[in-house]
Short mmCIF file of C-alpha atoms in Angstrom, two decimals:
data_model
loop_
_atom_site.label_atom_id
_atom_site.label_comp_id
_atom_site.label_asym_id
_atom_site.label_seq_id
_atom_site.Cartn_x
_atom_site.Cartn_y
_atom_site.Cartn_z
CA MET E 6 -7.09 2.06 19.89
CA ALA E 7 -3.99 1.59 17.25
CA ARG E 8 -3.47 -1.70 15.66
CA ILE E 9 -1.82 -3.43 12.62
CA LEU E 10 -2.83 -6.82 11.52
CA LEU E 11 -1.34 -8.54 8.53
CA ASN E 12 -2.52 -12.12 7.81
CA ASP E 13 -0.75 -14.10 5.27
CA VAL E 14 0.32 -11.13 3.28
CA SER E 15 2.36 -11.52 -0.09
CA LEU E 16 3.30 -8.76 -2.48
CA CYS E 17 4.32 -9.63 -6.16
CA PHE E 18 5.71 -6.85 -8.67
CA ARG E 19 5.27 -7.52 -12.40
CA VAL E 20 7.87 -6.11 -14.07
CA ARG E 21 9.63 -6.32 -17.90
CA GLN E 22 12.67 -8.33 -18.40
CA ALA E 23 14.28 -5.36 -20.24
CA ARG E 24 14.00 -1.62 -19.65
CA ARG E 25 14.32 -1.09 -23.17
CA ILE E 26 15.03 -3.41 -26.32
CA THR E 27 16.48 -2.10 -29.78
CA LEU E 28 14.71 -2.10 -33.09
CA LYS E 29 16.83 -5.01 -34.33
CA GLU E 30 16.04 -7.00 -31.05
CA TYR E 31 12.31 -6.24 -31.52
CA LEU E 32 12.13 -7.61 -35.11
CA VAL E 33 14.39 -10.67 -34.51
CA ARG E 34 11.99 -11.93 -31.83
CA ARG E 35 8.93 -11.12 -33.70
CA LEU E 36 10.35 -13.11 -36.54
CA TYR E 37 10.86 -15.92 -34.44
CA ARG E 38 7.44 -15.49 -32.67
CA GLU E 39 9.10 -14.93 -29.45
CA SER E 40 7.65 -12.49 -26.76
CA VAL E 41 9.21 -9.22 -27.11
CA ASN E 42 9.79 -8.26 -23.99
CA PRO E 43 8.48 -10.73 -21.45
CA TYR E 44 7.35 -10.05 -17.90
CA ILE E 45 9.11 -11.41 -14.57
CA ASP E 46 7.33 -11.66 -11.31
CA VAL E 47 9.18 -10.55 -8.37
CA ASN E 48 8.04 -11.80 -4.97
CA ALA E 49 8.87 -8.99 -2.74
CA LEU E 50 6.90 -10.08 0.34
CA ARG E 51 5.83 -13.73 1.00
CA GLY E 52 3.50 -15.00 3.54
CA VAL E 53 3.87 -12.25 6.12
CA ASP E 54 1.93 -12.37 9.38
CA LEU E 55 1.91 -9.32 11.80
CA ASP E 56 -0.22 -8.52 14.53
CA LEU E 57 0.59 -5.25 16.66
CA ASN E 58 -1.41 -3.49 19.37
CA ASP E 59 -1.55 -0.25 21.15
CA GLY E 60 2.00 0.70 22.90
CA GLU E 61 4.12 -1.75 21.13
CA ARG E 62 7.24 -0.63 19.37
CA LEU E 63 8.68 -2.78 16.60
CA GLY E 64 12.09 -2.73 14.94
CA ILE E 65 12.50 -4.41 11.60
CA ILE E 66 15.96 -5.62 10.70
CA GLY E 67 17.78 -7.64 7.96
CA HIS E 68 20.13 -7.48 5.17
CA ASN E 69 19.59 -4.84 2.15
CA GLY E 70 16.80 -6.13 -0.10
CA ALA E 71 15.28 -8.25 2.52
CA GLY E 72 12.16 -6.43 1.90
CA LYS E 73 11.86 -4.03 5.10
CA SER E 74 11.01 -0.93 3.21
CA THR E 75 8.67 -2.64 0.91
CA LEU E 76 6.70 -3.89 4.17
CA LEU E 77 6.54 -0.60 5.73
CA LYS E 78 5.02 0.97 2.49
CA LEU E 79 2.61 -2.18 2.41
CA ILE E 80 1.43 -1.32 5.93
CA ALA E 81 1.10 2.59 5.01
CA GLY E 82 -0.94 1.58 2.20
CA VAL E 83 1.16 2.53 -0.52
CA TYR E 84 1.30 -1.02 -2.16
CA PRO E 85 -2.03 -3.04 -1.70
CA PRO E 86 -1.17 -6.84 -1.07
CA THR E 87 -1.43 -9.38 -3.83
CA ASN E 88 -2.35 -11.77 -1.54
CA GLY E 89 -3.73 -11.92 2.01
CA THR E 90 -5.33 -9.26 4.24
CA ARG E 91 -3.95 -6.05 5.77
CA GLU E 92 -6.09 -4.30 8.66
CA VAL E 93 -4.83 -0.92 10.15
CA ASP E 94 -6.86 0.96 12.84
CA GLY E 95 -5.61 4.54 13.50
CA LYS E 96 -4.00 7.48 11.45
CA ILE E 97 -0.79 6.39 9.71
CA SER E 98 2.04 9.01 9.88
CA SER E 99 5.10 7.90 7.85
CA LEU E 100 8.75 9.19 7.57
CA PHE E 101 10.09 7.68 4.47
CA ASP E 102 10.76 9.39 1.23
CA ILE E 103 11.14 12.56 2.89
CA SER E 104 11.90 14.31 0.00
CA LEU E 105 8.92 13.41 -2.05
CA GLY E 106 6.69 16.09 -3.39
CA PHE E 107 8.98 18.91 -3.77
CA GLU E 108 8.27 21.39 -6.79
CA SER E 109 11.83 22.59 -7.94
CA ASP E 110 10.46 25.71 -9.22
CA ALA E 111 8.63 26.83 -5.98
CA ASN E 112 10.12 28.46 -3.16
CA GLY E 113 10.69 26.95 0.49
CA TRP E 114 7.46 28.52 1.78
CA ASP E 115 5.41 27.15 -1.01
CA ASN E 116 7.00 23.72 -0.68
CA ILE E 117 6.42 23.53 2.80
CA ARG E 118 2.43 23.73 1.93
CA TYR E 119 2.72 21.20 -1.03
CA ARG E 120 4.54 18.62 1.03
CA GLY E 121 2.11 19.19 3.85
CA TYR E 122 -0.92 18.74 1.73
CA MET E 123 0.68 15.23 0.69
CA GLN E 124 1.00 14.20 4.39
CA GLY E 125 -2.66 14.88 4.82
CA GLU E 126 -2.72 18.55 6.21
CA THR E 127 -5.33 21.00 5.07
CA PRO E 128 -4.67 24.67 4.42
CA THR E 129 -5.65 25.57 7.81
CA SER E 130 -3.67 23.09 9.78
CA ILE E 131 -0.32 23.69 7.90
CA GLN E 132 -0.74 27.42 8.25
CA LYS E 133 -0.34 26.82 11.85
CA LYS E 134 2.80 25.01 11.31
CA VAL E 135 4.51 26.91 8.71
CA GLN E 136 6.57 28.90 10.97
CA GLU E 137 7.66 26.27 13.30
CA ILE E 138 8.70 24.33 10.24
CA ALA E 139 10.85 27.25 8.85
CA ASP E 140 12.32 27.92 12.26
CA PHE E 141 13.22 24.37 12.86
CA SER E 142 14.92 24.17 9.54
CA GLU E 143 17.02 27.13 10.14
CA LEU E 144 17.23 28.17 6.38
CA GLY E 145 16.00 31.56 7.01
CA GLN E 146 16.08 33.87 3.91
CA PHE E 147 16.82 30.80 1.62
CA LEU E 148 13.14 29.86 2.24
CA ASP E 149 12.38 32.46 -0.49
CA MET E 150 14.49 30.79 -3.14
CA PRO E 151 13.19 28.18 -5.62
CA VAL E 152 14.32 24.90 -4.11
CA ARG E 153 16.23 23.91 -7.28
CA TYR E 154 19.06 26.00 -6.06
CA TYR E 155 19.27 24.34 -2.71
CA SER E 156 22.11 22.17 -1.64
CA ALA E 157 21.60 18.56 -1.00
CA GLY E 158 21.90 19.33 3.03
CA MET E 159 19.47 22.09 2.74
CA MET E 160 17.02 19.85 1.06
CA ILE E 161 17.30 17.30 3.58
CA ARG E 162 16.78 20.09 6.32
CA LEU E 163 13.62 21.36 4.72
CA ALA E 164 12.26 17.66 4.09
CA PHE E 165 12.90 16.38 7.46
CA SER E 166 11.43 19.63 9.14
CA ILE E 167 8.11 19.28 7.19
CA ALA E 168 7.92 15.14 7.50
CA SER E 169 8.45 15.41 11.18
CA ALA E 170 5.96 18.36 11.87
CA ILE E 171 2.99 15.62 12.32
CA GLU E 172 0.87 14.36 14.92
CA PRO E 173 1.61 10.53 14.98
CA GLU E 174 -1.00 7.80 15.97
CA ILE E 175 0.90 5.09 14.15
CA LEU E 176 4.26 5.80 13.21
CA LEU E 177 6.25 4.48 10.49
CA ILE E 178 10.10 5.28 9.98
CA ASP E 179 12.69 4.10 7.71
CA GLU E 180 16.29 5.31 8.26
CA VAL E 181 15.62 8.89 8.52
CA LEU E 182 17.87 9.51 11.77
CA GLY E 183 20.92 10.94 9.84
CA ALA E 184 19.53 13.94 8.42
CA GLY E 185 21.83 17.07 7.43
CA ASP E 186 25.06 17.83 9.03
CA LEU E 187 26.30 17.04 12.86
CA SER E 188 24.32 19.97 14.54
CA PHE E 189 21.24 19.46 12.63
CA GLN E 190 21.36 15.71 13.45
CA ASN E 191 21.36 16.38 17.29
CA LYS E 192 18.04 18.08 16.72
CA ALA E 193 16.69 15.85 14.19
CA ARG E 194 17.28 13.07 16.90
CA ASP E 195 15.63 15.21 19.68
CA ARG E 196 12.57 15.58 17.37
CA MET E 197 12.30 12.05 16.51
CA GLN E 198 12.48 10.93 20.19
CA SER E 199 9.55 13.19 20.87
CA LEU E 200 7.56 11.94 17.96
CA MET E 201 8.24 8.24 19.00
CA SER E 202 7.09 9.09 22.74
CA GLN E 203 3.66 10.48 21.34
CA ALA E 204 2.92 7.64 18.81
CA ARG E 205 0.52 5.03 20.24
CA LEU E 206 2.26 2.45 17.90
CA MET E 207 5.60 2.53 16.20
CA ILE E 208 7.39 0.64 13.37
CA LEU E 209 11.18 1.44 12.82
CA ILE E 210 13.54 0.33 10.00
CA SER E 211 17.33 0.85 10.73
CA HIS E 212 20.57 -0.77 10.15
CA ASP E 213 21.64 0.50 13.38
CA LEU E 214 21.10 -2.32 16.04
CA GLU E 215 21.79 -0.32 19.02
CA SER E 216 18.82 2.20 18.12
CA ILE E 217 16.60 -0.97 17.42
CA SER E 218 17.57 -2.17 20.86
CA SER E 219 16.95 1.06 22.97
CA MET E 220 13.79 2.26 21.28
CA CYS E 221 11.88 -0.92 20.30
CA SER E 222 10.33 -3.58 22.73
CA LYS E 223 10.19 -6.27 19.82
CA ALA E 224 12.13 -6.96 16.66
CA ALA E 225 11.25 -8.63 13.43
CA TRP E 226 14.22 -10.18 11.41
CA MET E 227 13.40 -10.17 7.68
CA ASP E 228 15.15 -12.27 4.85
CA HIS E 229 14.05 -12.54 1.14
CA GLY E 230 10.71 -11.13 1.72
CA GLN E 231 9.61 -13.27 4.82
CA ILE E 232 9.74 -12.56 8.69
CA VAL E 233 12.39 -15.21 9.77
CA ARG E 234 11.66 -14.51 13.36
CA ILE E 235 9.76 -12.09 15.55
CA GLY E 236 9.96 -11.40 19.38
CA PRO E 237 11.75 -9.46 22.25
CA ALA E 238 14.15 -6.96 20.42
CA LYS E 239 17.27 -8.08 22.44
CA GLN E 240 16.71 -11.80 21.95
CA ILE E 241 16.05 -11.31 18.05
CA ILE E 242 19.06 -8.89 17.47
CA ASP E 243 21.35 -11.50 19.06
CA ALA E 244 20.18 -14.46 16.87
CA TYR E 245 20.47 -11.89 13.73
CA LYS E 246 23.96 -10.86 14.70
CA ALA E 247 25.08 -14.67 15.36
CA SER E 248 23.88 -15.72 12.11
CA VAL E 249 25.73 -12.71 10.14
CA SER E 250 28.96 -13.92 11.97
CA GLN E 251 28.49 -17.29 11.07
CA ALA E 252 28.01 -16.29 7.20
CA PRO E 253 30.65 -17.64 4.98
CA PRO E 254 33.18 -14.93 3.76
CA ALA E 255 32.68 -13.30 0.33
CA PRO E 256 34.42 -14.68 -2.63
CA GLY E 257 37.84 -13.02 -2.62
CA ALA E 258 37.70 -11.88 1.01
CA ILE E 259 40.85 -11.70 3.09
CA ALA E 260 40.75 -13.25 6.59
CA ALA E 261 41.78 -10.94 9.19
#
């Protein structure tokens, strides 16, 4: 049985106020006994409650910076919660940051193995998938080349082919449906549909509200690190659209 339970979860990042300071600034601040480069607390998530069970499909919507990707990474275990509790039953397979883990001086074949290990594969399990991944990528002899010579489109093909060669139980997806050129996108969409049908529990982040509506039974609307509303997908999407349409125009915007 797959389950995700978040109880009053918050996540706070502590970052420096400035990425770098000059020697002059350093000396002046020390002279006046000011903090040289003080920390700032960034509240990325606040009081999030979530209870998902076997068979559910949740879409997460909201504006850029609402905390959607951060929440997904917390569920995946990338970030531990600052406050609250996170409980996950079931093996998590994630599709975000799909190009993470590539070694630029290694060829495509070696990178299939390296990235596979990061996804939890063993030397035995990834070996069984290497040829299928290579065939799906359609990169052919380019797999013999170091990936530093790959174009952006070739990297996306290889990254998606590796990342999607998983056996999902809990599937977490963050905006990866637009991989590669048009012909490859059609293949990628078919692969994603297959993965979604296999998963026992799924969470999808997308700005494509039609995809959320067709693929998910529930939706969660996020704003400023909080879940504003959660419920049936169509109901939440309609409420979100209404909220966006009622938002005041940006300064300087020209009315239609």
